Short mmCIF file of C-alpha atoms and ligand atoms in Angstrom, two decimals:
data_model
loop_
_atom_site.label_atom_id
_atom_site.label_comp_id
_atom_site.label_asym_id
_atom_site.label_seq_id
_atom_site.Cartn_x
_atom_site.Cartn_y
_atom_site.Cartn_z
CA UNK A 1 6.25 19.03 -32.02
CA UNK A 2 8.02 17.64 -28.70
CA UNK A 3 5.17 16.22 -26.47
CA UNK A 4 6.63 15.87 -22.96
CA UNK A 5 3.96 13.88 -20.85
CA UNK A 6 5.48 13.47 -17.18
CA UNK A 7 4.54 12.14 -14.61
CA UNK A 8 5.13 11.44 -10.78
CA UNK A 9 7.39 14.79 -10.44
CA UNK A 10 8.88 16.52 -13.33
CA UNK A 11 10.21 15.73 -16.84
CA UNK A 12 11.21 19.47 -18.31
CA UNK A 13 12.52 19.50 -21.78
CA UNK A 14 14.97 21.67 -22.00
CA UNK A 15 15.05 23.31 -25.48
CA UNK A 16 17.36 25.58 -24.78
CA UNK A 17 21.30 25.17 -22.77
CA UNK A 18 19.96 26.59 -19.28
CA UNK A 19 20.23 25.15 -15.83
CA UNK A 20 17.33 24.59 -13.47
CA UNK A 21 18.58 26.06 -10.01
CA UNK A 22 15.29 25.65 -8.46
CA UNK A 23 14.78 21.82 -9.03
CA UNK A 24 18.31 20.95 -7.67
CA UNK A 25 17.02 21.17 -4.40
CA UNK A 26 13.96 18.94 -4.73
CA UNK A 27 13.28 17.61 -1.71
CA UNK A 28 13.29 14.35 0.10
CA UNK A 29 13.68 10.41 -1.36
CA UNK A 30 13.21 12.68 -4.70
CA UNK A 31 15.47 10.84 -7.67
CA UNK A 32 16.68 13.48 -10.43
CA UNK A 33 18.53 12.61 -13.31
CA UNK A 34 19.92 13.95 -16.48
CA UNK A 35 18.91 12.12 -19.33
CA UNK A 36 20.54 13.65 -21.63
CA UNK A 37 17.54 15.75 -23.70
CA UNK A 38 15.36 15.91 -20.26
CA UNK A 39 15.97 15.66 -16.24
CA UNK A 40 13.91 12.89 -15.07
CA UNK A 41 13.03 13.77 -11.38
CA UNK A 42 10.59 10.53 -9.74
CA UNK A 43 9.98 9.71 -6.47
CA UNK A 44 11.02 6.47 -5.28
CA UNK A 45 8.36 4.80 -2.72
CA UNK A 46 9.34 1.24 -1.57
CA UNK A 47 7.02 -1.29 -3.45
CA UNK A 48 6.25 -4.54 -4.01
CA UNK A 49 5.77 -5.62 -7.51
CA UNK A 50 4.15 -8.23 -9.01
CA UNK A 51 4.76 -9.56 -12.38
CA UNK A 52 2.16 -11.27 -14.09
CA UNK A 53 3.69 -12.58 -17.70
CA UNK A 54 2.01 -14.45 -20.57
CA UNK A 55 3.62 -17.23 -21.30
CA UNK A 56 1.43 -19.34 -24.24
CA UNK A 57 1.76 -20.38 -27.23
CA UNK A 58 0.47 -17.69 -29.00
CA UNK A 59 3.78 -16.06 -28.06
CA UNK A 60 6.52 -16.76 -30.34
CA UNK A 61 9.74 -17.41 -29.25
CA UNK A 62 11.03 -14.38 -30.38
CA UNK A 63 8.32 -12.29 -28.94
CA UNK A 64 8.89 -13.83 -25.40
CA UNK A 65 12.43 -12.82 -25.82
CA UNK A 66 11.51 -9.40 -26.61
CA UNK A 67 8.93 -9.04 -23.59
CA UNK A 68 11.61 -10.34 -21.04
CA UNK A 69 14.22 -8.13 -22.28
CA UNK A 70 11.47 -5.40 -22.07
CA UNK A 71 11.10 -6.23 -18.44
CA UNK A 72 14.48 -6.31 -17.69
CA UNK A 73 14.88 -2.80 -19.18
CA UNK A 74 11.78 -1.71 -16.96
CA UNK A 75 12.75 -3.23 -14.27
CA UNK A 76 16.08 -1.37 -14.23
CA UNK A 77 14.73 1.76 -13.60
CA UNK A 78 13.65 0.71 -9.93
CA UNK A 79 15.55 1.10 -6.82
CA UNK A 80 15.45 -2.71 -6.41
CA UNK A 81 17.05 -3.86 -2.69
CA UNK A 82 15.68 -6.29 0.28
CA UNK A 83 16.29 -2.91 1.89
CA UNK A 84 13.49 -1.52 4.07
CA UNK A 85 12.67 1.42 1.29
CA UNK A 86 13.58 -0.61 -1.61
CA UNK A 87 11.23 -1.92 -4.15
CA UNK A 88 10.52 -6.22 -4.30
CA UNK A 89 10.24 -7.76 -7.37
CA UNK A 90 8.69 -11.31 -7.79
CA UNK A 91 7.18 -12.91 -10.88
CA UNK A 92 4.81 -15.94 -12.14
CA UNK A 93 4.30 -16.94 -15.70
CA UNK A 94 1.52 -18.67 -17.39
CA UNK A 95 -0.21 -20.86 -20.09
CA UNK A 96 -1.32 -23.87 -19.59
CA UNK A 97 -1.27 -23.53 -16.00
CA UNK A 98 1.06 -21.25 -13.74
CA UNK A 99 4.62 -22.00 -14.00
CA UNK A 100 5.85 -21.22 -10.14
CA UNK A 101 9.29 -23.11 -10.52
CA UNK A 102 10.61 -20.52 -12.84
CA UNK A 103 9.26 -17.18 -11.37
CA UNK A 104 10.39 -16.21 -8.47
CA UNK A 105 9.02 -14.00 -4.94
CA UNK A 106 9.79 -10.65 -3.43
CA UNK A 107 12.31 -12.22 -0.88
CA UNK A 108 14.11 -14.64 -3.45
CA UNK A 109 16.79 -12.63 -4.32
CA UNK A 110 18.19 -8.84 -2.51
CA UNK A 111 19.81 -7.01 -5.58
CA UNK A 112 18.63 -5.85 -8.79
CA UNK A 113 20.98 -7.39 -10.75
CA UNK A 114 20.46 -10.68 -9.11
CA UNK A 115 16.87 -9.99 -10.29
CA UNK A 116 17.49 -8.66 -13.45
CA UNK A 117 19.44 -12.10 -14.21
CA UNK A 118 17.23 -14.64 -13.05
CA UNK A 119 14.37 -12.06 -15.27
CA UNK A 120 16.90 -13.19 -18.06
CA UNK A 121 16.98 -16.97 -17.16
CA UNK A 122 12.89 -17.55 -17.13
CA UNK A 123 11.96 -19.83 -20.29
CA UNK A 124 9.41 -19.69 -22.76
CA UNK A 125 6.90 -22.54 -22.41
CA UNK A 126 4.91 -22.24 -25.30
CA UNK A 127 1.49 -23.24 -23.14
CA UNK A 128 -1.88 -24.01 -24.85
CA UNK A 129 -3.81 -22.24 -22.64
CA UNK A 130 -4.60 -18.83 -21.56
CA UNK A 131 -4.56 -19.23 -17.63
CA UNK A 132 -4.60 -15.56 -16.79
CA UNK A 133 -6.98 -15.68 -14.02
CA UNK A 134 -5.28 -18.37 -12.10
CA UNK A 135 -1.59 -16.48 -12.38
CA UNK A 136 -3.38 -13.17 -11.42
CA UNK A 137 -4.42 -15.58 -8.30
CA UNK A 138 -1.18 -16.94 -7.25
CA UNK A 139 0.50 -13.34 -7.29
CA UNK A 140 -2.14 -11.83 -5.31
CA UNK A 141 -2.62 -14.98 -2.88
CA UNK A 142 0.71 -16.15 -2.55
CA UNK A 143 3.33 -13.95 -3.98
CA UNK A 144 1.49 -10.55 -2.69
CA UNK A 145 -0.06 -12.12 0.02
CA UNK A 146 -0.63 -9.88 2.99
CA UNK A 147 2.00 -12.05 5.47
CA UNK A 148 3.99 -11.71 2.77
CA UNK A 149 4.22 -7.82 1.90
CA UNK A 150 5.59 -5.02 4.17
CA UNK A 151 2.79 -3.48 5.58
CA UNK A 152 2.03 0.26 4.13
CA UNK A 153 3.69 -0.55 1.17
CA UNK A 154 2.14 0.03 -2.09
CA UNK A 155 1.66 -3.14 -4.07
CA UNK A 156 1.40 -3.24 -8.23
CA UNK A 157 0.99 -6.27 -10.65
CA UNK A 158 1.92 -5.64 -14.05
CA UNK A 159 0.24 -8.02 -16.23
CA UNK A 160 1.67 -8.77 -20.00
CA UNK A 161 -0.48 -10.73 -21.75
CA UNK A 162 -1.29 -10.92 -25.90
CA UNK A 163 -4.16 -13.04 -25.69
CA UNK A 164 -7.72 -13.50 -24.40
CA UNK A 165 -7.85 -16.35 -21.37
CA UNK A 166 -10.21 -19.51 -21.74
CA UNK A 167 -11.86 -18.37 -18.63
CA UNK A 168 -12.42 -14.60 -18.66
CA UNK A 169 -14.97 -14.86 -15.84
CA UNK A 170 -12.44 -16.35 -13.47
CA UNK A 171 -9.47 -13.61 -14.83
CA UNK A 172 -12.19 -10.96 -14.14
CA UNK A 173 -12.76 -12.12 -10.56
CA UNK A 174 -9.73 -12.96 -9.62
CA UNK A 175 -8.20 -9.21 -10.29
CA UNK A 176 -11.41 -7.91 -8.68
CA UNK A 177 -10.11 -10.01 -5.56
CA UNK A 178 -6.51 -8.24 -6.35
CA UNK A 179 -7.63 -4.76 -6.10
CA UNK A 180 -9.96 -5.20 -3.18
CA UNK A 181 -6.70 -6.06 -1.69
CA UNK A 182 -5.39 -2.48 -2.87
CA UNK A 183 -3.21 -4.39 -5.67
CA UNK A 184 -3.06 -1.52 -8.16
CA UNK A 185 -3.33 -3.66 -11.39
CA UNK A 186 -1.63 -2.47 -14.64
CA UNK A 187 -2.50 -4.34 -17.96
CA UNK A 188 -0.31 -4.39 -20.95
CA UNK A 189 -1.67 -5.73 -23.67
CA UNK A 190 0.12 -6.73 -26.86
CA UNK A 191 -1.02 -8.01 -30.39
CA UNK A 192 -4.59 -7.16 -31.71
CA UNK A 193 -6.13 -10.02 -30.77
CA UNK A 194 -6.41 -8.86 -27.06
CA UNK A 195 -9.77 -7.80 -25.85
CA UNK A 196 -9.66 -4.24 -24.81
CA UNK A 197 -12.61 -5.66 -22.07
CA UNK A 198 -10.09 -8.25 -20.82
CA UNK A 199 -7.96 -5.49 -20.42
CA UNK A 200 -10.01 -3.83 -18.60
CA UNK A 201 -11.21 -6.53 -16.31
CA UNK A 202 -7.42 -7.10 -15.10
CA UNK A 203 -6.85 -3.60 -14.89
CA UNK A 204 -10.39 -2.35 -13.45
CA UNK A 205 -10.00 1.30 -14.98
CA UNK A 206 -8.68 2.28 -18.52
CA UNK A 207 -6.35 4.46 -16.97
CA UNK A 208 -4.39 1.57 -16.31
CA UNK A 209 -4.40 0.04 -19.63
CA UNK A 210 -2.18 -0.17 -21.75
CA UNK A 211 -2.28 -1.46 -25.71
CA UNK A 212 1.27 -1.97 -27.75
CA UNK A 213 0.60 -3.33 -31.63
CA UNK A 214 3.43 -5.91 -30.88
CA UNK A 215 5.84 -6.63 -28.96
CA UNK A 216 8.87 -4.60 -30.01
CA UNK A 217 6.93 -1.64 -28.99
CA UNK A 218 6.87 -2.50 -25.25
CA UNK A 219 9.75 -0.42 -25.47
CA UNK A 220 8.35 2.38 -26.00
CA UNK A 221 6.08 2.36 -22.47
CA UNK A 222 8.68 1.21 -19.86
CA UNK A 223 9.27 4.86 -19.51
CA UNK A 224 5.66 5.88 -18.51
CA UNK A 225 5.05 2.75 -16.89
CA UNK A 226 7.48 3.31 -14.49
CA UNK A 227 6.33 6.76 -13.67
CA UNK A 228 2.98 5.45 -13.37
CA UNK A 229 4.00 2.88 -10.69
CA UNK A 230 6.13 4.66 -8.98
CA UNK A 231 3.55 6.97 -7.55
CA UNK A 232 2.98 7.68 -3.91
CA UNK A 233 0.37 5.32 -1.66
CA UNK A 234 -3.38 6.59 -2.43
CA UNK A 235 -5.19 7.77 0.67
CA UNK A 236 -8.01 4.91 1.75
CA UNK A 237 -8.88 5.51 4.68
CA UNK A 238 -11.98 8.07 5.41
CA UNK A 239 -10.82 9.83 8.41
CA UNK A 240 -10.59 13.42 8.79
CA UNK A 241 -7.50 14.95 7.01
CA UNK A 242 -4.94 15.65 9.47
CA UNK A 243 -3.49 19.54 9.12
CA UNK A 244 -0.15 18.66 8.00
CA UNK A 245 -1.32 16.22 5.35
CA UNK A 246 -0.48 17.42 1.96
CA UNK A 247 -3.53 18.45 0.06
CA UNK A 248 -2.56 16.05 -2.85
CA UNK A 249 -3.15 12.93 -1.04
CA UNK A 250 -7.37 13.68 -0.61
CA UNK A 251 -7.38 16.10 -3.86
CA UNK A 252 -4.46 14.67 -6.55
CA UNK A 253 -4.03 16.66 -9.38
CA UNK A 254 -2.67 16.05 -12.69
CA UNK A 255 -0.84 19.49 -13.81
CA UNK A 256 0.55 20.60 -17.44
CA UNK A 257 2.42 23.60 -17.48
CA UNK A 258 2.70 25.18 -20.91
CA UNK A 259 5.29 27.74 -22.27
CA UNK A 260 7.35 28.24 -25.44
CA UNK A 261 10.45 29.22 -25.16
CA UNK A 262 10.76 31.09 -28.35
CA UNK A 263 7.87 33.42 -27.11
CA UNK A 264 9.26 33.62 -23.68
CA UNK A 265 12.76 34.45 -24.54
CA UNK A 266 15.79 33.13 -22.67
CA UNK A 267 15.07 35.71 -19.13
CA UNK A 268 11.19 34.48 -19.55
CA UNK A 269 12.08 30.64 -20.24
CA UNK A 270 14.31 31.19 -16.60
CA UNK A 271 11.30 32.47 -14.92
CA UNK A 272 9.28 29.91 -16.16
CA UNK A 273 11.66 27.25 -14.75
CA UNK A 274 11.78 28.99 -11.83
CA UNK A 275 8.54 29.30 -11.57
CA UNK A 276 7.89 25.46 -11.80
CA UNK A 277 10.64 24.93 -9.67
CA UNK A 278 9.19 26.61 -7.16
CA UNK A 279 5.53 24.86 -7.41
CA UNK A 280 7.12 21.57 -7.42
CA UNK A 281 9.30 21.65 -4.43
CA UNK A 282 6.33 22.91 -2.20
CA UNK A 283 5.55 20.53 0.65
CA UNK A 284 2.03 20.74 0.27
CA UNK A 285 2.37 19.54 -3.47
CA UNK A 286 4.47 16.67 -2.01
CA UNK A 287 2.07 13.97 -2.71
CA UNK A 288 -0.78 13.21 -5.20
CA UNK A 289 0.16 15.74 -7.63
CA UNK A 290 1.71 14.65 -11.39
CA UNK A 291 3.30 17.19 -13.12
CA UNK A 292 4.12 17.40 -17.00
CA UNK A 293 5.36 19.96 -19.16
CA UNK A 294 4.42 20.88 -22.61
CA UNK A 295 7.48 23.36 -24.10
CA UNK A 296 6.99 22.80 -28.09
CA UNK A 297 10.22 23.04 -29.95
CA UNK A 298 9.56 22.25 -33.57
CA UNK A 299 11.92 20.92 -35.43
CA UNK A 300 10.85 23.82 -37.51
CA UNK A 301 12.75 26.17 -35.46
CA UNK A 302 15.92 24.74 -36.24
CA UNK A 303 16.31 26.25 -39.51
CA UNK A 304 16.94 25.30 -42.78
CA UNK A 305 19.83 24.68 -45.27
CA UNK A 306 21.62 26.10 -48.38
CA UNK A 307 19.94 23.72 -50.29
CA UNK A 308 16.23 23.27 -48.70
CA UNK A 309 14.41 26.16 -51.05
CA UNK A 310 14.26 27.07 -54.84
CA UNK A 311 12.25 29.84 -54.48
CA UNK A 312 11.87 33.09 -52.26
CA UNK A 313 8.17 32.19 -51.78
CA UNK A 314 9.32 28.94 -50.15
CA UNK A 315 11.36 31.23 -47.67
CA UNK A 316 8.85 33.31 -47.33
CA UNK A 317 6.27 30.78 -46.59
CA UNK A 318 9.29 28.84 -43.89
CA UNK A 319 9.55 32.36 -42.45
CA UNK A 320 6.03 32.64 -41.62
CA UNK A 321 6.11 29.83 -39.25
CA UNK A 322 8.59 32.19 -36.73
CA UNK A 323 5.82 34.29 -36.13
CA UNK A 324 3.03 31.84 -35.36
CA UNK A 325 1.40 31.83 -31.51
CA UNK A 326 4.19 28.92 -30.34
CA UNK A 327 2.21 28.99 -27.29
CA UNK A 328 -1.42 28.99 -28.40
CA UNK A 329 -0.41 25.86 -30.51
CA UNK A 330 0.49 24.63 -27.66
CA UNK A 331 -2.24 25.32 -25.49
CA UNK A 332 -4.55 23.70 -28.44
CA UNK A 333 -2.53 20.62 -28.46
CA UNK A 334 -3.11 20.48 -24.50
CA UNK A 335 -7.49 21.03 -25.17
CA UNK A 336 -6.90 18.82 -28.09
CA UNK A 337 -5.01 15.63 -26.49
CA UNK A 338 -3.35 16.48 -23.32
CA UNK A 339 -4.64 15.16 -20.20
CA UNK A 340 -4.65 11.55 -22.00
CA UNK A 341 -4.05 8.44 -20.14
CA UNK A 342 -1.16 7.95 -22.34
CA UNK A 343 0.02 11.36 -20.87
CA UNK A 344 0.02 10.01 -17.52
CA UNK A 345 -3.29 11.62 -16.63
CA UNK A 346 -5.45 9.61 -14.20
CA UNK A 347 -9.48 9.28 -14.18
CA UNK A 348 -10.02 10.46 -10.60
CA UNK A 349 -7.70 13.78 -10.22
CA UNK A 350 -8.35 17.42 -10.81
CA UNK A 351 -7.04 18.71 -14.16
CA UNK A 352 -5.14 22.03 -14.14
CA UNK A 353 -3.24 23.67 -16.97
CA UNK A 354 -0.73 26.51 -16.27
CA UNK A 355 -0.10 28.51 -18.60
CA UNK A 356 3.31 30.45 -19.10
CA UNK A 357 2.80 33.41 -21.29
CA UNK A 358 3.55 37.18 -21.27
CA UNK A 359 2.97 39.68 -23.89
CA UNK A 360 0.10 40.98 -26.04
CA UNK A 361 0.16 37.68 -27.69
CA UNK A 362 -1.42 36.31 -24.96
CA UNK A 363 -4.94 37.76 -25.80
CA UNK A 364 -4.28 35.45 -28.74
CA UNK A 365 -5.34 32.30 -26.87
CA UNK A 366 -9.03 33.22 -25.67
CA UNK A 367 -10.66 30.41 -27.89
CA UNK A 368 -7.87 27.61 -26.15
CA UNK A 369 -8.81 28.55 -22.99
CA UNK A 370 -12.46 28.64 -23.58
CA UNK A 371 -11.50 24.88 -25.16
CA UNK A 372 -9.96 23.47 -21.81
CA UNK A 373 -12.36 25.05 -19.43
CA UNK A 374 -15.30 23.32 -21.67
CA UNK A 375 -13.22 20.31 -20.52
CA UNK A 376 -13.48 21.33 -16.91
CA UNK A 377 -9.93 21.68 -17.00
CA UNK A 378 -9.01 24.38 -14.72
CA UNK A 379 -7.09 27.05 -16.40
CA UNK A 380 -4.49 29.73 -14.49
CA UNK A 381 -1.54 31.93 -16.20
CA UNK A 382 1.02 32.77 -14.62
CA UNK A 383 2.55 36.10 -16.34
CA UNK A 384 6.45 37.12 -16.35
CA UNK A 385 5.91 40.85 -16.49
CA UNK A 386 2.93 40.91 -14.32
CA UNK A 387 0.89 43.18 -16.38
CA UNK A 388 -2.27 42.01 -15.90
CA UNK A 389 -3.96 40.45 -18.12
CA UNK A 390 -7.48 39.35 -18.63
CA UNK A 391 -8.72 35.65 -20.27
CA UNK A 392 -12.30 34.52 -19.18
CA UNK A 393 -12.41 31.48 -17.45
CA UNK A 394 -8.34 31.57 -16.26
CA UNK A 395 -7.10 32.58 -13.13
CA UNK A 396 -4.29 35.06 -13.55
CA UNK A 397 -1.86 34.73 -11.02
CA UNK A 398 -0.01 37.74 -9.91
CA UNK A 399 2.87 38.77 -7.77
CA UNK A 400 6.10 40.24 -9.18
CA UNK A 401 8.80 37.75 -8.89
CA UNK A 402 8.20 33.76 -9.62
CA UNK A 403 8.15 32.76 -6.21
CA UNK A 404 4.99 35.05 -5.65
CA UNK A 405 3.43 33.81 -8.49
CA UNK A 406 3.99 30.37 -7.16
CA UNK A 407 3.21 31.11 -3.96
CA UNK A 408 -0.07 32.33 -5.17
CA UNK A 409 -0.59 29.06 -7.18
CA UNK A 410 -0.18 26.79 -4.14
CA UNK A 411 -2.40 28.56 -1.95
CA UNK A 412 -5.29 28.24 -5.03
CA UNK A 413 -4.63 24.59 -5.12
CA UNK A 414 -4.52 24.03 -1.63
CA UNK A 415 -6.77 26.53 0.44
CA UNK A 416 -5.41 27.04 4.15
CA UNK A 417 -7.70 24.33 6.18
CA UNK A 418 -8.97 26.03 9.14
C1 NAG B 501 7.22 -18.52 -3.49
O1 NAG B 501 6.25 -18.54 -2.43
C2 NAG B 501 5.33 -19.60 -2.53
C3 NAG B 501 4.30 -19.40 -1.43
O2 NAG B 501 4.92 -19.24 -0.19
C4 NAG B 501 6.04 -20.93 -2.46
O3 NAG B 501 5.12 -22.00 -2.57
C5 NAG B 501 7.06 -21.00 -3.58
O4 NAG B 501 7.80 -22.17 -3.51
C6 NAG B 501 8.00 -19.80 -3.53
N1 NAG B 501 8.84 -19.80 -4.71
C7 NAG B 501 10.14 -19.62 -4.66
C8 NAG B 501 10.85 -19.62 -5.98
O5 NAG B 501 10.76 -19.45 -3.62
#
């Protein structure tokens, strides 16, 4: 089954050859691409990143190689520029020590390929310590230092690290120092020796954690992790919420929508689209709110060939699998794993599922519903044909075109302040 986690905005599958009219016009500093098998739509906030990267001797060469060409991959999904919305890169290594001479700081160089390059040109020094702590010092105290950054701006360290530092006390402290300083720490941790508490202590909440087996799976995360850190500046201050401040940035939400394609049918799977569309190019929904999608596609439904079954019970049986719920599967894979911090879901945000579905079928999916409002996972459906339907514990939304329904959806996620 295709698991689409997104993230910031939007990452739709698209299963089937359709366009998305609705997310065209998207709104504002919003970056959409076509990748091919999915449109990638993220917003790009400036920033100013700092790289924290392991450089000891529990690294071999070949892993360090890996890791910076990881980075460099990573790194090349950012709108990197010395221009006022771009996003600053600097870096410090470590082992036995820091190794300032060969990182550099958010001002050293104004292009991303200039940065990408001198990524390219830092060397492995095999040191036999550990010095996590005292890196995660220098980038928050000289590197990210508050003369240093643009003020507003939101500031990340990404720390890479596969093993355990000397002085864990001082590594704990000195990221608790970070994040006082609104430093959103990331930890990546590589290898199984790595402490899941060190982690932790760099990171100060699992959301922001991060464990690869080894390094050649770093690949597999620069995705995510750039979704992750590319989210909008968290609200810290306790005033009173101005009116036109979108409800996301004092109640974020993380928000699945499920539907299945094959149950929809090609007019539903347009509404659907539409319907997200819609929801995501809302103003209010501007900020705070992630968004993923969960649309199935089995390879199952792709058929079979001449040669795949000896026997008419083996069709039989492969036929069988057309008529199964698509979309209560679905819904149970969302109560089963969904809102996962490898999903993108964050500890501190309401969790909403939206549910696409239309039909009789849909009385089918009781128990999952039950299953994700157990979770306090708030459930609504949002129903093509408008027929009303009844599941305990959703909200059904109703209106008889998408941009009701959506309508209707924004106003129940962000009330009217009076
Ligand atoms: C980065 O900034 C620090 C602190 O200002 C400075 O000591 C260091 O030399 C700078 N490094 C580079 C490569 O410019």
């Amino acid at each position: 089954m295709k698991y689409l986690a997104a993230s910031v905005l939007l990452q739709v599958g698209l299963t089937l050859a359709f366009s998305l009219p609705n997310i065209a016009r998207l709104s504002r500093r919003e970056v959409v691409e076509d990748k091919g098998d999915h449109i990638l739509i993220c917003r790009q906030e400036p920033l100013e990143l700092g790289i924290v990267l392991d450089s000891s001797s529990s690294l071999r060469n070949r892993d360090f190689k890996t890791a910076i060409k990881f980075l460099q991959e990573f790194l090349s999904q950012y709108e990197i520029s010395s221009d006022p919305n771009g996003v600053r890169v600097s870096i410090i290594s470590y082992g036995k020590g820091i190794y300032p001479e060969i990182g550099f700081n958010l001002t050293t160089y104004d292009t991303k390929d200039e940065v990408i390059e001198a990524i390219g040109r830092i060397p492995h020094k095999a040191g036999l310590r550990t010095d996590t702590g005292r890196a995660i010092q220098y980038m928050h105290e000289a590197q990210l230092a508050n003369g240093v950054v643009r003020p507003g701006v939101t500031k990340v360290s990404i720390v890479i690290t596969d093993g355990n530092s000397q002085e864990w006390k001082l590594t704990k402290e000195a990221a608790e120092e970070a994040r006082k300083d609104n430093i959103v720490m990331f930890a990546i941790g590589v290898g199984t020796d790595i402490r899941n508490s060190e982690l932790l202590n760099i990171a100060g909440d699992q959301s922001r954690v991060t464990k690869v087996d080894n390094y050649n799976q770093l690949s597999s995360i620069k995705e995510s992790l750039a979704h992750q850190t590319c989210f909008v500046q968290e609200k810290t201050t306790t005033t009173p919420v101005p009116m036109d401040e979108p409800c996301g940035v004092s109640d974020p939400a993380d928000i699945f929508f499920v539907f299945s394609p094959a149950n929809l049918g090609s007019d539903g799977t347009l509404w659907a689209t539409s319907f997200i569309g819609l929801t995501v190019d809302t103003e209010d929904l501007n900020q705070g709110f992630r968004y993923g999608v969960l649309s199935g596609s089995c390879p199952d439904d792709a058929g079979f060939n001449l040669d795949a079954y000896s026997t008419v019970e083996g069709i039989k049986n492969r036929l069988e699998s057309y008529e199964r719920n698509k979309v209560q599967e679905l819904v149970k894979t969302l109560a089963d794993d969904g809102f996962t911090t490898a999903r993108g879901a964050r500890a501190n945000s309401r969790k909403i599922a939206v549910i696409i579905a239309a039909g009789k079928k849909t009385s089918e999916l009781q128990d999952e519903v039950a299953a994700l409002v157990a979770q306090n996972i708030q459930v609504f459906v949002a129903d093509p044909a408008d027929k009303g339907l009844t599941l305990e514990g959703a909200t059904i939304l109703s209106g008889r075109s998408s941009k009701l329904q959506a309508e209707a959806f924004v106003s129940a996620l962000c009330p009217k302040r009076s």
